[in-house]
Amino acid sequence: STQSTWGYLKMPTLRCRLVIAGDATVGKTLLVNQFAELPPPKTYQMTPGADYKVKSIKIPDTVYTVEFHIIDLGGNPIFNEIATQMCGKANMAMFVYDVSNKVSLHNLQGWIDMVKEHNNGAAIPSVVVANKIDIEDRSIIRKEDGQKLAEQSESEFFEVSALKGTNVTMPFQYLAKVFYDKYQSLSLIHI
């Protein structure tokens, strides 16, 4: 925890390394950009290896802020070596699939396993995110299938549309609250 100054108050900042993983073209980068309030790119550009962003989120009813250090892993298999190096030492993870691409949901278990393996086999707090809910007419994955994977991986489940900005902050807010709660429980142990 570090202190950042805001006016005359000291605001505690908790730093969290968040890995975002999933296949190429599922919308991970657009999801991160929407959360970070960055303009969407005019054309699709594949993430080469990994992208890094920092975005803070205030924990409601507290003086705390969680500063996410977001590692957006490139989903193309040619970047697997870089992705595996970048997912170690993660505090939390977000696993994203495209509701119109069954393979992206099927491959999500591999991403979950990779992140777990590179974090000493530990299951870290995570969410499973169903993206592209705005294209209902092309959705081929049932919500229940995403929820089942989330349950099996002990993750929370969220549905978003990164393109429309629908619900994009919800998984980040959830993870920030979990991170804050974890910090609070560890702080109580040392009292």
PDB file of C-alpha atoms in Angstrom:
ATOM      1  CA  SER A   1       0.000   0.000   0.000  1.00  0.00           C
ATOM      2  CA  THR A   2       1.234   3.451  -0.853  1.00  0.00           C
ATOM      3  CA  GLN A   3      -0.136   6.875  -0.112  1.00  0.00           C
ATOM      4  CA  SER A   4      -1.200   9.306  -2.822  1.00  0.00           C
ATOM      5  CA  THR A   5      -2.068  12.888  -2.030  1.00  0.00           C
ATOM      6  CA  TRP A   6      -5.475  14.262  -2.916  1.00  0.00           C
ATOM      7  CA  GLY A   7      -6.058  17.708  -1.553  1.00  0.00           C
ATOM      8  CA  TYR A   8      -5.020  17.560   2.093  1.00  0.00           C
ATOM      9  CA  LEU A   9      -6.037  13.942   2.611  1.00  0.00           C
ATOM     10  CA  LYS A  10      -3.809  10.914   2.321  1.00  0.00           C
ATOM     11  CA  MET A  11      -5.553   8.330   0.116  1.00  0.00           C
ATOM     12  CA  PRO A  12      -4.210   4.774   0.487  1.00  0.00           C
ATOM     13  CA  THR A  13      -3.534   3.096  -2.857  1.00  0.00           C
ATOM     14  CA  LEU A  14      -3.397  -0.672  -3.221  1.00  0.00           C
ATOM     15  CA  ARG A  15      -1.508  -1.902  -6.282  1.00  0.00           C
ATOM     16  CA  CYS A  16      -2.880  -4.943  -8.076  1.00  0.00           C
ATOM     17  CA  ARG A  17      -1.359  -6.785 -11.030  1.00  0.00           C
ATOM     18  CA  LEU A  18      -4.301  -7.892 -13.196  1.00  0.00           C
ATOM     19  CA  VAL A  19      -3.782 -10.284 -16.103  1.00  0.00           C
ATOM     20  CA  ILE A  20      -6.406 -10.301 -18.857  1.00  0.00           C
ATOM     21  CA  ALA A  21      -6.356 -13.447 -20.986  1.00  0.00           C
ATOM     22  CA  GLY A  22      -8.345 -15.071 -23.760  1.00  0.00           C
ATOM     23  CA  ASP A  23      -8.148 -15.855 -27.458  1.00  0.00           C
ATOM     24  CA  ALA A  24      -7.377 -13.260 -30.119  1.00  0.00           C
ATOM     25  CA  THR A  25     -10.322 -11.079 -31.242  1.00  0.00           C
ATOM     26  CA  VAL A  26     -12.501 -11.704 -28.160  1.00  0.00           C
ATOM     27  CA  GLY A  27     -12.303  -7.985 -27.298  1.00  0.00           C
ATOM     28  CA  LYS A  28      -9.850  -7.890 -24.389  1.00  0.00           C
ATOM     29  CA  THR A  29      -8.090  -4.707 -25.498  1.00  0.00           C
ATOM     30  CA  LEU A  30     -11.341  -2.869 -26.244  1.00  0.00           C
ATOM     31  CA  LEU A  31     -12.655  -3.933 -22.820  1.00  0.00           C
ATOM     32  CA  VAL A  32      -9.528  -2.527 -21.139  1.00  0.00           C
ATOM     33  CA  ASN A  33      -9.674   0.658 -23.212  1.00  0.00           C
ATOM     34  CA  GLN A  34     -13.348   1.202 -22.339  1.00  0.00           C
ATOM     35  CA  PHE A  35     -12.543   0.723 -18.649  1.00  0.00           C
ATOM     36  CA  ALA A  36      -9.536   3.060 -18.923  1.00  0.00           C
ATOM     37  CA  GLU A  37     -11.754   5.556 -20.776  1.00  0.00           C
ATOM     38  CA  LEU A  38      -9.502   5.552 -23.840  1.00  0.00           C
ATOM     39  CA  PRO A  39     -10.907   6.090 -27.334  1.00  0.00           C
ATOM     40  CA  PRO A  40     -11.473   2.885 -29.295  1.00  0.00           C
ATOM     41  CA  PRO A  41      -9.102   2.298 -32.216  1.00  0.00           C
ATOM     42  CA  LYS A  42     -10.468   2.988 -35.690  1.00  0.00           C
ATOM     43  CA  THR A  43      -9.358  -0.446 -36.921  1.00  0.00           C
ATOM     44  CA  TYR A  44      -8.588  -3.766 -35.242  1.00  0.00           C
ATOM     45  CA  GLN A  45      -4.970  -4.210 -34.237  1.00  0.00           C
ATOM     46  CA  MET A  46      -3.759  -7.481 -32.770  1.00  0.00           C
ATOM     47  CA  THR A  47      -2.046  -7.111 -29.386  1.00  0.00           C
ATOM     48  CA  PRO A  48       1.605  -8.060 -29.971  1.00  0.00           C
ATOM     49  CA  GLY A  49       2.586 -10.139 -26.947  1.00  0.00           C
ATOM     50  CA  ALA A  50       1.135  -8.000 -24.181  1.00  0.00           C
ATOM     51  CA  ASP A  51      -0.088  -4.482 -23.581  1.00  0.00           C
ATOM     52  CA  TYR A  52       0.196  -2.610 -20.295  1.00  0.00           C
ATOM     53  CA  LYS A  53      -2.163  -0.025 -18.807  1.00  0.00           C
ATOM     54  CA  VAL A  54      -2.674   1.502 -15.370  1.00  0.00           C
ATOM     55  CA  LYS A  55      -6.119   2.510 -14.132  1.00  0.00           C
ATOM     56  CA  SER A  56      -7.321   3.242 -10.599  1.00  0.00           C
ATOM     57  CA  ILE A  57     -10.718   2.552  -9.122  1.00  0.00           C
ATOM     58  CA  LYS A  58     -12.013   3.923  -5.822  1.00  0.00           C
ATOM     59  CA  ILE A  59     -13.495   1.466  -3.341  1.00  0.00           C
ATOM     60  CA  PRO A  60     -16.937   2.809  -2.360  1.00  0.00           C
ATOM     61  CA  ASP A  61     -17.460   3.859   1.272  1.00  0.00           C
ATOM     62  CA  THR A  62     -13.702   3.778   1.975  1.00  0.00           C
ATOM     63  CA  VAL A  63     -10.685   6.037   1.483  1.00  0.00           C
ATOM     64  CA  TYR A  64      -8.947   3.281  -0.510  1.00  0.00           C
ATOM     65  CA  THR A  65      -8.158   3.125  -4.199  1.00  0.00           C
ATOM     66  CA  VAL A  66      -7.053   0.040  -6.099  1.00  0.00           C
ATOM     67  CA  GLU A  67      -4.547   0.820  -8.825  1.00  0.00           C
ATOM     68  CA  PHE A  68      -4.775  -1.886 -11.470  1.00  0.00           C
ATOM     69  CA  HIS A  69      -1.598  -2.638 -13.393  1.00  0.00           C
ATOM     70  CA  ILE A  70      -3.303  -4.351 -16.311  1.00  0.00           C
ATOM     71  CA  ILE A  71      -1.432  -6.867 -18.434  1.00  0.00           C
ATOM     72  CA  ASP A  72      -3.524  -7.452 -21.580  1.00  0.00           C
ATOM     73  CA  LEU A  73      -2.126 -10.675 -23.054  1.00  0.00           C
ATOM     74  CA  GLY A  74      -2.102 -11.102 -26.818  1.00  0.00           C
ATOM     75  CA  GLY A  75      -4.393 -14.013 -27.641  1.00  0.00           C
ATOM     76  CA  ASN A  76      -2.676 -15.220 -30.797  1.00  0.00           C
ATOM     77  CA  PRO A  77      -0.759 -18.487 -30.230  1.00  0.00           C
ATOM     78  CA  ILE A  78       2.380 -16.977 -31.783  1.00  0.00           C
ATOM     79  CA  PHE A  79       2.659 -14.874 -28.612  1.00  0.00           C
ATOM     80  CA  ASN A  80       2.265 -17.766 -26.135  1.00  0.00           C
ATOM     81  CA  GLU A  81       5.862 -17.572 -24.918  1.00  0.00           C
ATOM     82  CA  ILE A  82       5.514 -13.869 -24.073  1.00  0.00           C
ATOM     83  CA  ALA A  83       2.069 -14.459 -22.568  1.00  0.00           C
ATOM     84  CA  THR A  84       3.334 -17.168 -20.241  1.00  0.00           C
ATOM     85  CA  GLN A  85       6.152 -14.900 -19.021  1.00  0.00           C
ATOM     86  CA  MET A  86       3.758 -12.018 -18.384  1.00  0.00           C
ATOM     87  CA  CYS A  87       1.125 -13.922 -16.425  1.00  0.00           C
ATOM     88  CA  GLY A  88       3.363 -14.838 -13.493  1.00  0.00           C
ATOM     89  CA  LYS A  89       3.044 -12.911 -10.236  1.00  0.00           C
ATOM     90  CA  ALA A  90      -0.530 -11.892 -11.034  1.00  0.00           C
ATOM     91  CA  ASN A  91      -2.725 -10.866  -8.124  1.00  0.00           C
ATOM     92  CA  MET A  92      -5.912 -11.368 -10.120  1.00  0.00           C
ATOM     93  CA  ALA A  93      -7.078 -12.489 -13.541  1.00  0.00           C
ATOM     94  CA  MET A  94      -9.841 -11.766 -16.025  1.00  0.00           C
ATOM     95  CA  PHE A  95     -10.630 -14.448 -18.600  1.00  0.00           C
ATOM     96  CA  VAL A  96     -12.563 -13.176 -21.628  1.00  0.00           C
ATOM     97  CA  TYR A  97     -14.449 -15.063 -24.344  1.00  0.00           C
ATOM     98  CA  ASP A  98     -16.615 -14.022 -27.294  1.00  0.00           C
ATOM     99  CA  VAL A  99     -20.272 -15.162 -27.110  1.00  0.00           C
ATOM    100  CA  SER A 100     -20.275 -15.648 -30.891  1.00  0.00           C
ATOM    101  CA  ASN A 101     -17.175 -17.893 -30.902  1.00  0.00           C
ATOM    102  CA  LYS A 102     -17.526 -21.315 -29.274  1.00  0.00           C
ATOM    103  CA  VAL A 103     -13.796 -22.038 -29.620  1.00  0.00           C
ATOM    104  CA  SER A 104     -12.984 -18.984 -27.463  1.00  0.00           C
ATOM    105  CA  LEU A 105     -14.998 -20.427 -24.564  1.00  0.00           C
ATOM    106  CA  HIS A 106     -13.491 -23.885 -25.065  1.00  0.00           C
ATOM    107  CA  ASN A 107      -9.944 -22.429 -25.051  1.00  0.00           C
ATOM    108  CA  LEU A 108     -10.585 -20.382 -21.902  1.00  0.00           C
ATOM    109  CA  GLN A 109      -9.779 -23.367 -19.679  1.00  0.00           C
ATOM    110  CA  GLY A 110      -6.283 -23.423 -21.205  1.00  0.00           C
ATOM    111  CA  TRP A 111      -5.825 -19.744 -20.328  1.00  0.00           C
ATOM    112  CA  ILE A 112      -7.066 -20.396 -16.793  1.00  0.00           C
ATOM    113  CA  ASP A 113      -4.644 -23.309 -16.428  1.00  0.00           C
ATOM    114  CA  MET A 114      -1.728 -21.259 -17.818  1.00  0.00           C
ATOM    115  CA  VAL A 115      -2.253 -18.387 -15.389  1.00  0.00           C
ATOM    116  CA  LYS A 116      -2.623 -20.799 -12.479  1.00  0.00           C
ATOM    117  CA  GLU A 117       0.517 -22.725 -13.493  1.00  0.00           C
ATOM    118  CA  HIS A 118       2.603 -19.541 -13.692  1.00  0.00           C
ATOM    119  CA  ASN A 119       1.405 -18.424 -10.269  1.00  0.00           C
ATOM    120  CA  ASN A 120       2.853 -21.442  -8.440  1.00  0.00           C
ATOM    121  CA  GLY A 121      -0.289 -23.497  -9.018  1.00  0.00           C
ATOM    122  CA  ALA A 122      -2.345 -21.111  -6.918  1.00  0.00           C
ATOM    123  CA  ALA A 123      -5.865 -20.231  -7.956  1.00  0.00           C
ATOM    124  CA  ILE A 124      -5.928 -16.442  -7.861  1.00  0.00           C
ATOM    125  CA  PRO A 125      -9.136 -14.408  -7.628  1.00  0.00           C
ATOM    126  CA  SER A 126     -10.598 -14.135 -11.103  1.00  0.00           C
ATOM    127  CA  VAL A 127     -13.611 -13.423 -13.275  1.00  0.00           C
ATOM    128  CA  VAL A 128     -14.918 -14.991 -16.458  1.00  0.00           C
ATOM    129  CA  VAL A 129     -16.255 -12.370 -18.859  1.00  0.00           C
ATOM    130  CA  ALA A 130     -18.657 -13.070 -21.739  1.00  0.00           C
ATOM    131  CA  ASN A 131     -18.016 -10.279 -24.250  1.00  0.00           C
ATOM    132  CA  LYS A 132     -19.956  -9.076 -27.311  1.00  0.00           C
ATOM    133  CA  ILE A 133     -23.416  -9.467 -25.776  1.00  0.00           C
ATOM    134  CA  ASP A 134     -24.499  -6.655 -28.110  1.00  0.00           C
ATOM    135  CA  ILE A 135     -24.561  -9.098 -31.057  1.00  0.00           C
ATOM    136  CA  GLU A 136     -27.408 -11.234 -29.721  1.00  0.00           C
ATOM    137  CA  ASP A 137     -28.319 -12.457 -33.214  1.00  0.00           C
ATOM    138  CA  ARG A 138     -24.856 -14.070 -33.578  1.00  0.00           C
ATOM    139  CA  SER A 139     -24.520 -15.342 -30.012  1.00  0.00           C
ATOM    140  CA  ILE A 140     -24.048 -19.112 -30.040  1.00  0.00           C
ATOM    141  CA  ILE A 141     -22.878 -19.663 -26.474  1.00  0.00           C
ATOM    142  CA  ARG A 142     -25.494 -19.981 -23.784  1.00  0.00           C
ATOM    143  CA  LYS A 143     -25.019 -17.844 -20.675  1.00  0.00           C
ATOM    144  CA  GLU A 144     -25.230 -21.030 -18.593  1.00  0.00           C
ATOM    145  CA  ASP A 145     -22.135 -22.454 -20.341  1.00  0.00           C
ATOM    146  CA  GLY A 146     -20.069 -19.397 -19.364  1.00  0.00           C
ATOM    147  CA  GLN A 147     -21.455 -19.505 -15.838  1.00  0.00           C
ATOM    148  CA  LYS A 148     -20.553 -23.197 -15.568  1.00  0.00           C
ATOM    149  CA  LEU A 149     -16.925 -22.535 -16.540  1.00  0.00           C
ATOM    150  CA  ALA A 150     -16.783 -19.647 -14.066  1.00  0.00           C
ATOM    151  CA  GLU A 151     -18.145 -21.874 -11.310  1.00  0.00           C
ATOM    152  CA  GLN A 152     -15.682 -24.684 -12.139  1.00  0.00           C
ATOM    153  CA  SER A 153     -12.773 -22.233 -11.993  1.00  0.00           C
ATOM    154  CA  GLU A 154     -14.083 -20.589  -8.792  1.00  0.00           C
ATOM    155  CA  SER A 155     -14.562 -17.306 -10.659  1.00  0.00           C
ATOM    156  CA  GLU A 156     -17.356 -14.781 -10.832  1.00  0.00           C
ATOM    157  CA  PHE A 157     -19.209 -14.417 -14.131  1.00  0.00           C
ATOM    158  CA  PHE A 158     -19.993 -11.198 -16.000  1.00  0.00           C
ATOM    159  CA  GLU A 159     -21.584 -10.340 -19.341  1.00  0.00           C
ATOM    160  CA  VAL A 160     -20.338  -7.223 -21.142  1.00  0.00           C
ATOM    161  CA  SER A 161     -20.263  -5.430 -24.449  1.00  0.00           C
ATOM    162  CA  ALA A 162     -16.888  -3.766 -24.804  1.00  0.00           C
ATOM    163  CA  LEU A 163     -18.053  -2.203 -28.082  1.00  0.00           C
ATOM    164  CA  LYS A 164     -21.105  -0.518 -26.532  1.00  0.00           C
ATOM    165  CA  GLY A 165     -19.523  -0.018 -23.096  1.00  0.00           C
ATOM    166  CA  THR A 166     -22.219  -2.132 -21.425  1.00  0.00           C
ATOM    167  CA  ASN A 167     -21.238  -3.387 -17.950  1.00  0.00           C
ATOM    168  CA  VAL A 168     -17.494  -2.948 -18.663  1.00  0.00           C
ATOM    169  CA  THR A 169     -16.680  -1.546 -15.232  1.00  0.00           C
ATOM    170  CA  MET A 170     -18.508  -4.295 -13.326  1.00  0.00           C
ATOM    171  CA  PRO A 171     -15.818  -7.018 -13.462  1.00  0.00           C
ATOM    172  CA  PHE A 172     -13.129  -4.464 -12.583  1.00  0.00           C
ATOM    173  CA  GLN A 173     -15.179  -3.113  -9.660  1.00  0.00           C
ATOM    174  CA  TYR A 174     -15.729  -6.651  -8.412  1.00  0.00           C
ATOM    175  CA  LEU A 175     -12.007  -7.487  -8.590  1.00  0.00           C
ATOM    176  CA  ALA A 176     -11.075  -4.191  -6.893  1.00  0.00           C
ATOM    177  CA  LYS A 177     -13.447  -4.980  -4.019  1.00  0.00           C
ATOM    178  CA  VAL A 178     -12.074  -8.533  -3.686  1.00  0.00           C
ATOM    179  CA  PHE A 179      -8.517  -7.165  -3.674  1.00  0.00           C
ATOM    180  CA  TYR A 180      -9.435  -4.578  -1.039  1.00  0.00           C
ATOM    181  CA  ASP A 181     -11.178  -7.218   1.117  1.00  0.00           C
ATOM    182  CA  LYS A 182      -8.123  -9.470   0.845  1.00  0.00           C
ATOM    183  CA  TYR A 183      -5.885  -6.576   1.920  1.00  0.00           C
ATOM    184  CA  GLN A 184      -8.193  -5.821   4.860  1.00  0.00           C
ATOM    185  CA  SER A 185      -8.183  -9.449   6.022  1.00  0.00           C
ATOM    186  CA  LEU A 186      -4.376  -9.582   5.835  1.00  0.00           C
ATOM    187  CA  SER A 187      -4.149  -6.279   7.719  1.00  0.00           C
ATOM    188  CA  LEU A 188      -6.285  -7.679  10.532  1.00  0.00           C
ATOM    189  CA  ILE A 189      -3.966 -10.666  10.893  1.00  0.00           C
ATOM    190  CA  HIS A 190      -1.015  -8.368  11.643  1.00  0.00           C
ATOM    191  CA  ILE A 191      -2.789  -6.291  14.310  1.00  0.00           C
TER     192      ILE A 191
END
